[in-house]
Coordinates of C-alpha atoms and ligand atoms in Angstrom, one line a residue:
M1111 CA 10.6 -7.4 18.2
A1112 CA 7.7 -5.5 19.7
L1113 CA 7.2 -1.8 18.8
N1114 CA 6.8 0.4 21.9
G1115 CA 6.0 -2.8 23.8
C1116 CA 3.0 -3.6 21.8
I1117 CA 2.2 -6.2 19.0
D1118 CA 1.4 -3.5 16.6
L1119 CA -0.7 -4.7 13.7
R1120 CA -2.4 -1.5 12.7
S1121 CA -0.2 -1.1 9.6
D1122 CA 3.2 -2.0 8.2
T1123 CA 3.6 2.0 8.1
L1124 CA 4.5 1.5 11.9
T1125 CA 7.8 -0.2 11.1
V1126 CA 11.0 1.9 12.2
P1127 CA 14.4 1.9 10.5
T1128 CA 16.4 -1.2 11.3
P1129 CA 19.9 -0.9 13.0
A1130 CA 21.5 -1.3 9.5
M1131 CA 19.3 1.5 8.2
R1132 CA 20.2 3.8 11.1
E1133 CA 24.0 3.1 10.5
A1134 CA 23.6 3.9 6.8
M1135 CA 21.7 7.1 7.6
A1136 CA 24.3 8.3 10.0
T1137 CA 27.1 7.8 7.6
A1138 CA 25.3 8.7 4.3
E1139 CA 27.0 10.9 1.9
V1140 CA 24.7 13.8 1.1
G1141 CA 24.3 16.9 -1.1
D1142 CA 21.6 19.2 -2.3
D1143 CA 19.2 17.0 -4.2
V1144 CA 17.5 20.1 -5.8
F1145 CA 20.8 20.5 -7.6
G1146 CA 20.7 16.8 -8.4
E1147 CA 23.9 16.5 -6.2
D1148 CA 22.9 14.2 -3.5
P1149 CA 24.9 11.0 -4.4
T1150 CA 22.8 8.7 -2.1
V1151 CA 19.5 9.9 -3.6
N1152 CA 20.9 9.4 -7.0
R1153 CA 22.1 5.9 -6.2
L1154 CA 18.7 5.0 -4.7
Q1155 CA 16.8 6.4 -7.8
E1156 CA 19.2 4.4 -10.1
M1157 CA 18.8 1.1 -8.1
A1158 CA 15.0 1.6 -8.0
A1159 CA 14.7 2.3 -11.8
E1160 CA 16.8 -0.7 -12.6
K1161 CA 14.8 -3.0 -10.3
L1162 CA 11.5 -2.0 -11.7
G1163 CA 12.7 -2.0 -15.3
H1164 CA 12.3 1.7 -15.9
E1165 CA 14.6 4.3 -17.2
A1166 CA 14.4 6.7 -14.3
A1167 CA 13.1 7.3 -10.8
L1168 CA 12.4 10.0 -8.4
L1169 CA 12.5 10.0 -4.6
V1170 CA 9.3 11.6 -3.2
C1171 CA 8.2 12.1 0.4
S1172 CA 5.3 9.6 0.6
G1173 CA 3.1 7.2 -1.3
T1174 CA 0.5 9.9 -1.5
M1175 CA 2.9 12.3 -3.0
G1176 CA 4.1 9.7 -5.5
N1177 CA 0.7 9.0 -6.8
L1178 CA -0.3 12.7 -7.0
T1179 CA 3.0 13.5 -8.7
A1180 CA 2.4 10.8 -11.1
L1181 CA -1.2 11.9 -11.9
L1182 CA -0.1 15.6 -12.2
A1183 CA 2.6 14.6 -14.7
H1184 CA 0.2 12.4 -16.8
C1185 CA -2.8 14.8 -16.8
E1186 CA -3.8 18.4 -17.4
R1187 CA -6.5 20.0 -15.3
G1188 CA -10.0 18.8 -16.4
D1189 CA -8.6 15.4 -17.6
A1190 CA -10.1 12.1 -16.2
A1191 CA -8.2 9.3 -14.3
I1192 CA -9.9 5.9 -14.2
V1193 CA -9.6 4.6 -10.6
G1194 CA -10.9 1.8 -8.6
D1195 CA -13.8 2.6 -6.2
R1196 CA -11.7 1.1 -3.3
S1197 CA -8.5 2.3 -4.4
H1198 CA -6.1 4.3 -2.1
V1199 CA -5.7 7.1 -4.5
Y1200 CA -9.6 7.6 -4.5
T1201 CA -10.5 6.9 -1.0
H1202 CA -7.4 7.7 1.2
E1203 CA -5.5 10.6 -0.4
A1204 CA -7.8 13.3 0.7
G1205 CA -9.0 13.8 -3.0
G1206 CA -5.7 15.3 -3.8
L1207 CA -6.0 14.5 -7.5
A1208 CA -9.1 16.7 -7.6
V1209 CA -8.1 19.3 -5.0
V1210 CA -4.6 19.8 -6.5
G1211 CA -4.8 18.5 -10.0
G1212 CA -8.4 19.4 -11.2
I1213 CA -8.5 15.8 -12.2
L1214 CA -11.8 14.0 -12.5
P1215 CA -11.8 10.6 -10.9
H1216 CA -13.7 8.3 -13.1
V1217 CA -14.6 5.5 -10.8
V1218 CA -15.0 1.8 -11.6
P1219 CA -15.6 -1.0 -9.2
N1220 CA -12.7 -3.0 -7.7
Q1221 CA -13.1 -6.6 -7.9
A1222 CA -12.4 -8.9 -5.0
D1223 CA -8.8 -9.6 -6.3
G1224 CA -8.1 -5.9 -6.5
S1225 CA -8.5 -5.7 -10.3
L1226 CA -10.6 -3.5 -12.5
R1227 CA -12.6 -5.5 -15.2
L1228 CA -11.2 -4.6 -18.6
E1229 CA -14.9 -4.1 -19.8
D1230 CA -15.4 -1.7 -17.0
I1231 CA -12.3 0.2 -17.9
E1232 CA -13.1 0.2 -21.6
A1233 CA -16.6 1.5 -20.8
A1234 CA -15.2 4.4 -18.8
I1235 CA -12.9 5.6 -21.5
R1236 CA -14.6 8.8 -23.0
P1237 CA -14.6 9.3 -26.7
D1238 CA -13.2 12.6 -28.1
N1239 CA -16.2 14.9 -27.6
A1240 CA -16.4 18.4 -26.3
H1241 CA -18.8 17.2 -23.5
F1242 CA -16.5 15.0 -22.0
A1243 CA -13.4 15.2 -19.8
T1244 CA -10.5 13.7 -21.6
T1245 CA -9.6 10.2 -20.2
R1246 CA -5.9 10.3 -19.8
V1247 CA -4.8 7.7 -17.3
I1248 CA -5.7 4.3 -15.7
A1249 CA -4.6 3.7 -12.1
L1250 CA -4.2 0.3 -10.6
E1251 CA -3.0 -0.6 -7.2
N1252 CA -0.8 -3.6 -6.4
T1253 CA -1.1 -5.0 -3.8
H1254 CA -4.6 -3.9 -3.1
N1255 CA -5.0 -2.5 0.4
R1256 CA -8.8 -2.4 0.8
M1257 CA -9.2 -5.6 -1.2
G1258 CA -7.3 -7.4 1.6
G1259 CA -3.7 -7.1 0.1
A1260 CA -4.7 -9.0 -3.0
Y1261 CA -2.0 -8.9 -5.7
L1262 CA -2.4 -8.3 -9.4
T1263 CA -0.7 -10.8 -11.7
P1264 CA 1.9 -9.9 -14.5
E1265 CA -0.6 -11.2 -17.2
Y1266 CA -3.4 -9.0 -15.8
T1267 CA -1.3 -6.0 -15.6
Q1268 CA 0.0 -6.5 -19.2
R1269 CA -3.6 -6.8 -20.4
V1270 CA -4.4 -3.4 -18.8
A1271 CA -1.3 -1.9 -20.2
D1272 CA -2.2 -3.1 -23.7
L1273 CA -5.7 -1.7 -23.3
A1274 CA -4.3 1.7 -22.2
R1275 CA -1.9 1.8 -25.1
A1276 CA -4.6 0.8 -27.6
H1277 CA -6.6 3.9 -26.5
G1278 CA -3.6 6.2 -26.1
L1279 CA -3.9 6.3 -22.3
K1280 CA -1.2 6.0 -19.6
L1281 CA -1.1 3.3 -17.0
H1282 CA 0.0 4.2 -13.4
I1283 CA 0.5 1.7 -10.7
D1284 CA 0.2 2.6 -7.1
G1285 CA 2.6 -0.2 -6.0
A1286 CA 3.1 1.0 -2.4
R1287 CA 3.4 -2.7 -1.7
I1288 CA 4.5 -3.9 -5.1
F1289 CA 7.5 -6.0 -3.5
N1290 CA 4.8 -7.9 -1.5
A1291 CA 3.0 -8.7 -4.8
A1292 CA 6.2 -9.8 -6.4
V1293 CA 7.4 -12.0 -3.5
A1294 CA 4.0 -13.6 -3.0
Q1295 CA 4.0 -14.7 -6.7
N1296 CA 7.7 -15.5 -6.9
V1297 CA 8.0 -13.2 -9.9
D1298 CA 10.6 -10.5 -10.6
V1299 CA 9.0 -7.1 -9.7
K1300 CA 9.8 -6.1 -13.2
A1301 CA 7.1 -8.4 -14.6
L1302 CA 4.6 -6.3 -12.5
A1303 CA 6.1 -2.9 -13.1
Q1304 CA 7.9 -2.6 -16.5
C1305 CA 4.7 -2.5 -18.6
A1306 CA 3.3 0.6 -16.8
D1307 CA 4.0 4.2 -17.7
S1308 CA 4.6 5.0 -14.1
V1309 CA 4.9 3.1 -10.7
T1310 CA 5.3 4.2 -7.2
F1311 CA 6.5 2.0 -4.3
C1312 CA 6.9 2.8 -0.7
L1313 CA 10.2 2.4 1.2
S1314 CA 8.3 3.1 4.5
K1315 CA 5.8 0.2 4.8
G1316 CA 6.9 -3.4 4.8
L1317 CA 10.4 -2.5 3.8
S1318 CA 10.7 -0.6 7.0
G1319 CA 12.3 2.6 5.9
P1320 CA 11.7 5.7 7.9
A1321 CA 10.0 7.8 5.0
G1322 CA 9.8 8.1 1.3
S1323 CA 8.5 6.4 -1.8
V1324 CA 10.0 6.1 -5.2
L1325 CA 8.2 7.0 -8.5
C1326 CA 9.5 5.2 -11.6
G1327 CA 9.0 5.8 -15.3
S1328 CA 10.7 6.9 -18.4
R1329 CA 13.3 9.7 -18.5
A1330 CA 10.9 12.0 -20.2
F1331 CA 8.2 11.2 -17.6
I1332 CA 10.5 11.7 -14.6
R1333 CA 11.6 15.1 -16.0
I1334 CA 7.9 16.3 -15.8
A1335 CA 7.4 14.6 -12.4
H1336 CA 10.4 16.3 -11.1
K1337 CA 8.7 19.7 -11.8
R1338 CA 5.4 18.4 -10.3
R1339 CA 7.2 17.4 -7.2
K1340 CA 8.5 20.8 -6.8
V1341 CA 5.1 22.4 -7.1
L1342 CA 4.0 20.0 -4.2
G1343 CA 6.9 21.2 -2.0
G1344 CA 8.6 17.8 -2.3
A1345 CA 12.2 18.7 -3.2
M1346 CA 14.0 17.8 -0.1
R1347 CA 17.7 18.9 -0.3
Q1348 CA 19.9 16.5 1.8
A1349 CA 17.5 13.7 1.3
G1350 CA 20.3 11.2 1.2
V1351 CA 19.7 10.4 4.9
I1352 CA 16.3 8.9 3.8
A1353 CA 17.7 7.5 0.6
A1354 CA 20.4 5.6 2.5
A1355 CA 17.8 3.8 4.5
G1356 CA 16.0 3.3 1.2
I1357 CA 19.0 1.4 -0.2
V1358 CA 19.2 -0.8 2.8
A1359 CA 15.5 -1.4 2.4
L1360 CA 15.9 -2.6 -1.3
E1361 CA 19.0 -4.7 -0.4
Q1362 CA 17.9 -6.4 2.7
M1363 CA 14.2 -6.3 3.2
I1364 CA 12.5 -7.5 0.2
E1365 CA 13.0 -11.4 0.4
R1366 CA 11.9 -11.4 4.0
L1367 CA 8.5 -10.1 3.1
R1368 CA 7.7 -13.9 2.8
E1369 CA 7.8 -14.1 6.6
D1370 CA 5.3 -11.5 6.9
H1371 CA 3.0 -13.2 4.4
A1372 CA 3.3 -16.6 6.4
N1373 CA 2.5 -14.8 9.6
A1374 CA -0.5 -13.1 8.1
R1375 CA -1.7 -16.6 7.1
A1376 CA -1.0 -18.0 10.5
L1377 CA -2.9 -15.2 12.1
A1378 CA -5.9 -15.6 9.6
E1379 CA -6.1 -19.4 10.4
R1380 CA -6.2 -18.8 14.0
I1381 CA -8.8 -15.9 13.7
A1382 CA -10.9 -18.4 11.4
Q1383 CA -11.2 -20.7 14.4
I1384 CA -12.7 -18.0 16.7
E1385 CA -16.4 -18.3 17.0
G1386 CA -18.0 -14.9 16.1
L1387 CA -15.2 -13.9 13.7
H1388 CA -15.1 -14.3 10.0
V1389 CA -12.2 -14.3 7.7
A1390 CA -12.0 -15.3 4.1
L1391 CA -8.8 -17.3 4.1
D1392 CA -8.5 -17.5 0.4
A1393 CA -8.3 -13.7 0.2
V1394 CA -5.2 -13.7 2.5
K1395 CA -2.6 -13.3 -0.1
T1396 CA 0.2 -11.2 1.4
N1397 CA 0.7 -9.3 4.7
M1398 CA -2.9 -8.3 5.4
V1399 CA -5.7 -9.9 7.3
Y1400 CA -9.2 -8.4 7.2
F1401 CA -11.8 -10.0 9.5
D1402 CA -15.3 -9.3 10.3
L1403 CA -17.3 -9.5 13.5
D1404 CA -20.5 -11.5 13.6
P1405 CA -23.6 -9.3 13.9
D1406 CA -24.5 -11.2 17.1
L1407 CA -21.4 -10.1 18.9
P1408 CA -22.4 -7.3 21.4
F1409 CA -19.5 -5.0 20.5
D1410 CA -18.2 -3.5 17.3
A1411 CA -14.8 -3.4 15.7
A1412 CA -13.7 -0.1 17.3
E1413 CA -14.5 -1.5 20.7
L1414 CA -12.7 -4.8 20.0
C1415 CA -9.7 -2.8 18.9
R1416 CA -9.7 -0.6 22.0
R1417 CA -9.9 -3.8 24.3
A1418 CA -7.2 -5.5 22.3
A1419 CA -5.0 -2.4 22.5
A1420 CA -5.5 -2.4 26.2
E1421 CA -3.9 -5.8 26.1
R1422 CA -1.0 -4.5 24.0
V1423 CA -2.4 -5.9 20.7
K1424 CA -3.2 -2.9 18.3
M1425 CA -5.2 -3.4 15.2
L1426 CA -7.3 -1.0 13.0
P1427 CA -11.0 -0.9 12.8
T1428 CA -11.8 -0.3 9.1
G1429 CA -15.5 -0.5 9.2
P1430 CA -18.3 -0.8 11.8
R1431 CA -17.6 -4.5 12.1
R1432 CA -14.5 -4.9 10.1
V1433 CA -10.9 -5.0 11.4
R1434 CA -7.5 -5.0 9.7
A1435 CA -4.3 -6.5 10.9
V1436 CA -1.1 -6.1 9.0
T1437 CA 2.1 -8.1 9.5
H1438 CA 5.6 -6.8 9.3
C1439 CA 9.2 -7.3 10.4
Y1440 CA 8.6 -6.2 14.0
V1441 CA 6.0 -8.9 14.6
S1442 CA 7.3 -12.4 15.2
R1443 CA 5.5 -15.7 14.8
Q1444 CA 5.3 -16.1 18.6
E1445 CA 3.7 -12.6 18.8
I1446 CA 1.2 -13.6 16.2
I1447 CA 0.3 -16.6 18.3
E1448 CA -0.1 -14.2 21.4
A1449 CA -2.2 -11.8 19.4
A1450 CA -4.5 -14.5 18.2
Q1451 CA -4.8 -15.6 21.9
V1452 CA -5.8 -12.1 23.0
I1453 CA -8.3 -11.7 20.3
A1454 CA -9.9 -15.2 21.0
H1455 CA -10.1 -14.4 24.7
L1456 CA -11.7 -10.9 24.2
V1457 CA -14.3 -12.3 21.7
R1458 CA -15.1 -15.3 24.0
H1459 CA -15.4 -13.2 27.0
G1460 CA -16.8 -10.0 25.6
E1461 CA -20.3 -10.9 26.1
A1462 CA -19.8 -11.5 29.8
Q1463 CA -17.8 -8.3 30.0
V1464 CA -20.7 -6.2 28.4
A1465 CA -23.0 -7.9 30.9
N1466 CA -20.7 -6.8 33.9
G1467 CA -20.4 -3.3 32.4
K1468 CA -16.6 -3.7 31.8
L1469 CA -17.1 -3.4 28.0
Q1470 CA -19.0 -0.8 26.2
A1471 CA -21.8 -2.2 24.0
Y1472 CA -21.9 -0.6 20.5
Ligands
TLP2261 N1 -1.8 3.2 3.4 C1 -1.8 3.3 4.8 C2 -3.1 4.2 5.2 O1 -3.2 5.4 4.4 C3 -4.4 3.5 5.0 C4 -2.0 2.0 5.4 O2 -1.8 2.0 6.6 O3 -2.2 1.1 4.7 N2 -1.1 3.5 -1.5 C5 -1.4 2.5 -0.7 C6 -1.9 1.2 -1.4 C7 -1.5 2.6 0.6 O4 -1.8 1.6 1.4 C8 -0.9 3.7 1.0 C9 -0.8 4.0 2.6 C10 -0.5 4.8 0.3 C11 -0.5 4.6 -1.1 C12 0.0 6.1 0.8 O5 1.2 6.1 1.2 P1 1.7 7.1 2.4 O6 1.1 7.0 3.7 O7 3.2 7.0 2.4 O8 1.4 8.5 1.8

């Protein structure tokens, strides 16, 4: 199960294609996708659109490219996009919407559950006035990475869609992990995706594909997105080798996400018992566990992660005293138990190790 001999909890992006995916990739029928002639890409796009309840879909290189392609298709230069202050599109995509699109991010606070308050969204919508950038699109994220993998509900999403429509705006959903959101709530993914004007989801995270994301929307929207993808250099020719793995991902890897969610909970429960670490158990909703180091611990998150990596347990420091652990199909329950034991050992013995000069104090 382990990846490179490690229990790698840094991200679900670390997952590698499964044997069934590799087989499908090796035997995929391919063609030139720029001519629309890759049958495997076409099949994946049709499957994705059908699954999410949209008319059409477009394979893109990454989640980042999916979000940017969507925003470029919704906005002109100088338009504004309402985004969460902790959203991936705002904090972790190198400012692409501004750099490439000339799009102004209008930032509103993300709530603990990943949502944006409807009042905050409404207050951010600019009236038609020569002084203002024209508000064009609202972007949600489901599940919400920085808000601990929290999911948005169908009801909330519909309310934002209604608000967008009432103001003549578009709704985009960064659904990098939207299947995690659907499985966690036992709802059809359509209930989370259909009411938006555009939705991206990633094949290369919990679904274990090697690369690629899919952008879904209306036929008219996808026609524009196709052109924007070309501008970004994202037309990939014989992309069927990637799409073939994507098809297996959609067929085989969605339902099993439940296992990752149960493992995240099991890990969180164990971490909650370690003195010196804090985890909000209620906030663990899908495959992510964020935990904080007590201010009294004599080392910081980066040092804890360095030490854990030396014990073959990899995690990501996401703040000076905050750590993220993400579960996926290459981490078994037994490995979760082992990882928790390693973390507990390092935290309990960290103080002594600092005193002995074995551990670097922060
Ligand atoms: N997230 C990555 C890192 O970039 C932080 C991760 O390890 O979680 N939307 C969301 C919500 C994401 O979490 C990510 C990737 C993306 C978009 C971008 O996807 P890629 O990496 O395919 O461009």
